[in-house]
Structures are given as C-alpha cells and as structure tokens.
XYZ file of C-alpha atoms in Angstrom:
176
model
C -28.094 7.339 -43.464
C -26.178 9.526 -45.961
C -23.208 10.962 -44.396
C -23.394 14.163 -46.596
C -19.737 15.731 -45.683
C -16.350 14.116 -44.060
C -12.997 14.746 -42.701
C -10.068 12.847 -43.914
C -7.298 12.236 -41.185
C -3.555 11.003 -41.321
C -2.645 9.169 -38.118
C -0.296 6.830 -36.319
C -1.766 4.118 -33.708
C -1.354 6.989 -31.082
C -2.051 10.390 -32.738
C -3.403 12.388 -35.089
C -0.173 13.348 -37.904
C -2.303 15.487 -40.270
C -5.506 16.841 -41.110
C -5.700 15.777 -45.364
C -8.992 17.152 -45.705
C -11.842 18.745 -43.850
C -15.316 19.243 -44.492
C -15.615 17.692 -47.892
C -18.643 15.811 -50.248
C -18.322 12.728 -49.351
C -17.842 10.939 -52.791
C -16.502 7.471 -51.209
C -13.293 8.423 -52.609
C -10.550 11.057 -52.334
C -7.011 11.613 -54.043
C -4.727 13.217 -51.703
C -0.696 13.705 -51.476
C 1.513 12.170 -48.891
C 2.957 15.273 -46.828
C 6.702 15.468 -46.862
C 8.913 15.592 -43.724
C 6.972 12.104 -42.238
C 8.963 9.568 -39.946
C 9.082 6.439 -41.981
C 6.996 3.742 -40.702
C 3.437 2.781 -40.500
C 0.314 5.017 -40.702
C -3.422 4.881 -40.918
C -6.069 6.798 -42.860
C -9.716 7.930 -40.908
C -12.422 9.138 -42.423
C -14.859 10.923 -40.049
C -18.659 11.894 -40.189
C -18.702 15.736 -39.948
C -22.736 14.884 -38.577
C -22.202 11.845 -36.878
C -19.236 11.703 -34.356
C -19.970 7.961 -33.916
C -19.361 7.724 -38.063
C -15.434 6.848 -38.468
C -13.690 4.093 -40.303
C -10.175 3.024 -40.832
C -7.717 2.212 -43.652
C -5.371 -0.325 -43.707
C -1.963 0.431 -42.160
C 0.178 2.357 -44.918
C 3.804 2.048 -44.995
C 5.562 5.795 -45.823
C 8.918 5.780 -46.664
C 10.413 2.604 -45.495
C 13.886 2.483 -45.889
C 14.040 6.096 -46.398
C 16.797 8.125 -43.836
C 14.716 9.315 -40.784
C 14.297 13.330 -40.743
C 16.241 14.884 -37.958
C 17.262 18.160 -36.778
C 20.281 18.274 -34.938
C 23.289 20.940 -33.803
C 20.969 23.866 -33.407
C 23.500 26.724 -32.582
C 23.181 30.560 -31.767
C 26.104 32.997 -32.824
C 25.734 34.563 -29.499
C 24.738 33.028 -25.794
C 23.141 36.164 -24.593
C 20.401 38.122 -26.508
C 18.807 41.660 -26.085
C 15.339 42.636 -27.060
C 15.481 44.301 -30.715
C 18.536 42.671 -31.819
C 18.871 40.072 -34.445
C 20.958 36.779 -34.302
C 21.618 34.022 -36.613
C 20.391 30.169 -35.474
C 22.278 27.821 -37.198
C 21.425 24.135 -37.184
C 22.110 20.660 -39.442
C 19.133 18.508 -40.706
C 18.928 14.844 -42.852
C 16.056 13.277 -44.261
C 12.943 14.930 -45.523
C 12.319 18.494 -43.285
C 10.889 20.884 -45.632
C 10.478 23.443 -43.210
C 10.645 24.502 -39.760
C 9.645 26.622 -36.785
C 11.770 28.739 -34.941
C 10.918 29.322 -31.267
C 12.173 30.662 -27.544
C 10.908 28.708 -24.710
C 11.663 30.390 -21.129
C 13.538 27.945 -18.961
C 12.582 26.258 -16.576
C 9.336 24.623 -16.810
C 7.807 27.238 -18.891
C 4.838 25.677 -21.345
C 4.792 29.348 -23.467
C 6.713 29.229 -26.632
C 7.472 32.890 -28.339
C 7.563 32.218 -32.436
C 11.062 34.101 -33.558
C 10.372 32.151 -37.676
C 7.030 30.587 -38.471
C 7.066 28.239 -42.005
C 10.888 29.203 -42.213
C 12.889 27.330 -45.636
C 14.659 24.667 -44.560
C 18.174 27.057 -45.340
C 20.231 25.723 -42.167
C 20.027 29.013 -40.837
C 17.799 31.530 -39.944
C 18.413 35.608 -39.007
C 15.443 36.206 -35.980
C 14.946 39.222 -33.897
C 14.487 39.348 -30.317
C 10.980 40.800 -29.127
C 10.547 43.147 -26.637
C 9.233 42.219 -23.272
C 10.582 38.843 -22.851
C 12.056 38.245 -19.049
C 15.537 38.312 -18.392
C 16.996 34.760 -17.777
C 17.675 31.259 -19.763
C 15.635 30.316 -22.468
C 15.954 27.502 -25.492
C 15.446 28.550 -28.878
C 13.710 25.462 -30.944
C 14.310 24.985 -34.130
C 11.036 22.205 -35.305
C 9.831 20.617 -38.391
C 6.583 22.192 -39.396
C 5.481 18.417 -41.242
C 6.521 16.251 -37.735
C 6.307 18.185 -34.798
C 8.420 15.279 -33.022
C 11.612 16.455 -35.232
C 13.478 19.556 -33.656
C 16.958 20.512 -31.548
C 17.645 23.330 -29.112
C 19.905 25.362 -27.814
C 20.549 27.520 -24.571
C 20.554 31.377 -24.870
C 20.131 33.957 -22.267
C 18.005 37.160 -22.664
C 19.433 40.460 -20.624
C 19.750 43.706 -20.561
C 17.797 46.768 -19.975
C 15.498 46.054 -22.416
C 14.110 43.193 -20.957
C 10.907 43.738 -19.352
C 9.864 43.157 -15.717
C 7.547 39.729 -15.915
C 4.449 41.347 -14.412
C 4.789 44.328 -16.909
C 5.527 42.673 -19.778
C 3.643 43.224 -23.502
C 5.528 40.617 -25.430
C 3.886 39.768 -28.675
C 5.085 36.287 -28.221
C-alpha cells in the first residue's frame, strides 16, 4: 500500500536525537538540515509510517562532524550559594564545540526527578541573569545549565534556597 504521510527521525543506535519532520507527504524524498550542537560520531535516519506502525526503514549510518571538537558545558557557577525566592542571580558557565543554546534549570537535591525551568532556549552568552520562583522548598538544589540540541551536554552547580520566602513543601504553588 501507499503510505500517504511519514515522520522523519534523527537517531543514534540507542535513541531517538531529533524529530526532522513529522507528518509530511510522503514524496520518497526530503531535504532537511543537520541540527547544530550534535556529538560527533555516527547517526541514522528513520522514516516512519504515520498509518502503519509496522512501516519504518533505515538509512545508512551518517557520520556528523568527525573530527570536529566535542560540545561541552563545563564550570557552571552561581554568584551566590544561597538563593531567596524573587531574587535574581547570575549563572555563569564555559562551553566548546557547537552549543547553540541552552536550558537553565533547578533540580531539588536529593533524588528529586522535578526540574523548575529558571531560562528556556537561552543564547549561548556564558551567562545568564534568572530569578528565583516563589514556592520552591528550602534546602540544596543544582541549577543545570543543558544544551537544548544534545540533551547529554550540561554542568551543574550546588545552590541553596532559604529564607522566609520559601514555601512549606505541602503548601507550595511553584510555577516550576
């Protein structure tokens, strides 16, 4: 049969990288742009049935960027070690290779899976002036600073949130 429409997927061996192009005519060809901020090395294109789950085939492997210095984020500092809800601090933090842009997070320590965006899309500046929401728990948190293209590129750093603006857990309205 005809497989009317198709998604076009960037991927490792292990896991999906990229989503190229969803939902489109399929014309048995499609021009697309490598995204920037990729770990060199070895990569696959799949093209998927949008009607037919069982529909899928692979490219070849593609190199990207052999040779090319690996993106990294690294030295992700915070002016201050202790933060209070409504204020604004400056993350600081070094980066090589290709990272466009990034994501700027807090991450309540320990074992906490919630992550409260401070910077979503940010320019790649080095630095980054976020405010503090309200309602966030008192105690240690890392703040994340990621590559929006590779989600395997980021650095933290240790901060603590007090003060009486910090909310009590079970009464907190955090827009995180």
């Amino acid at each position: 049969g005809v497989l009317a429409r198709v998604d076009i997927d960037l991927r490792t061996s292990r896991r999906l990288v990229k989503q190229l192009a969803t939902a489109i005519e399929n014309e048995g060809q499609y021009e697309c742009v490598v995204p920037a901020g990729l770990t060199p090395g070895s990569y696959h294109i799949r093209v998927r049935s949008r009607g037919n789950d069982g529909a899928s085939g692979n490219s070849a492997r593609i190199c990207v960027d052999t040779g090319c210095p690996k993106p990294s984020i690294h030295d992700v500092t915070a002016a201050q070690d202790s933060w209070k809800a409504k204020t604004t601090h400056i993350v600081q933090w070094q980066s090589s290779g290709e990272v466009p842009r990034v994501n700027i997070s807090l991450l309540q320590e320990p074992f906490s899976r919630r992550w409260c965006f401070l910077k979503f899309r940010a320019e790649n500046t080095g630095q980054h002036q976020c405010q503090v929401p309200v309602g966030l728990p008192p105690g240690p948190y890392k703040v994340r600073v990621e590559s929006t293209a590779n989600d395997d590129v980021f650095a933290e750093a240790q901060v603590h949130i007090v003060g009486p603006e910090a909310a009590n857990p079970r009464t907190s309205t955090t827009s995180c």
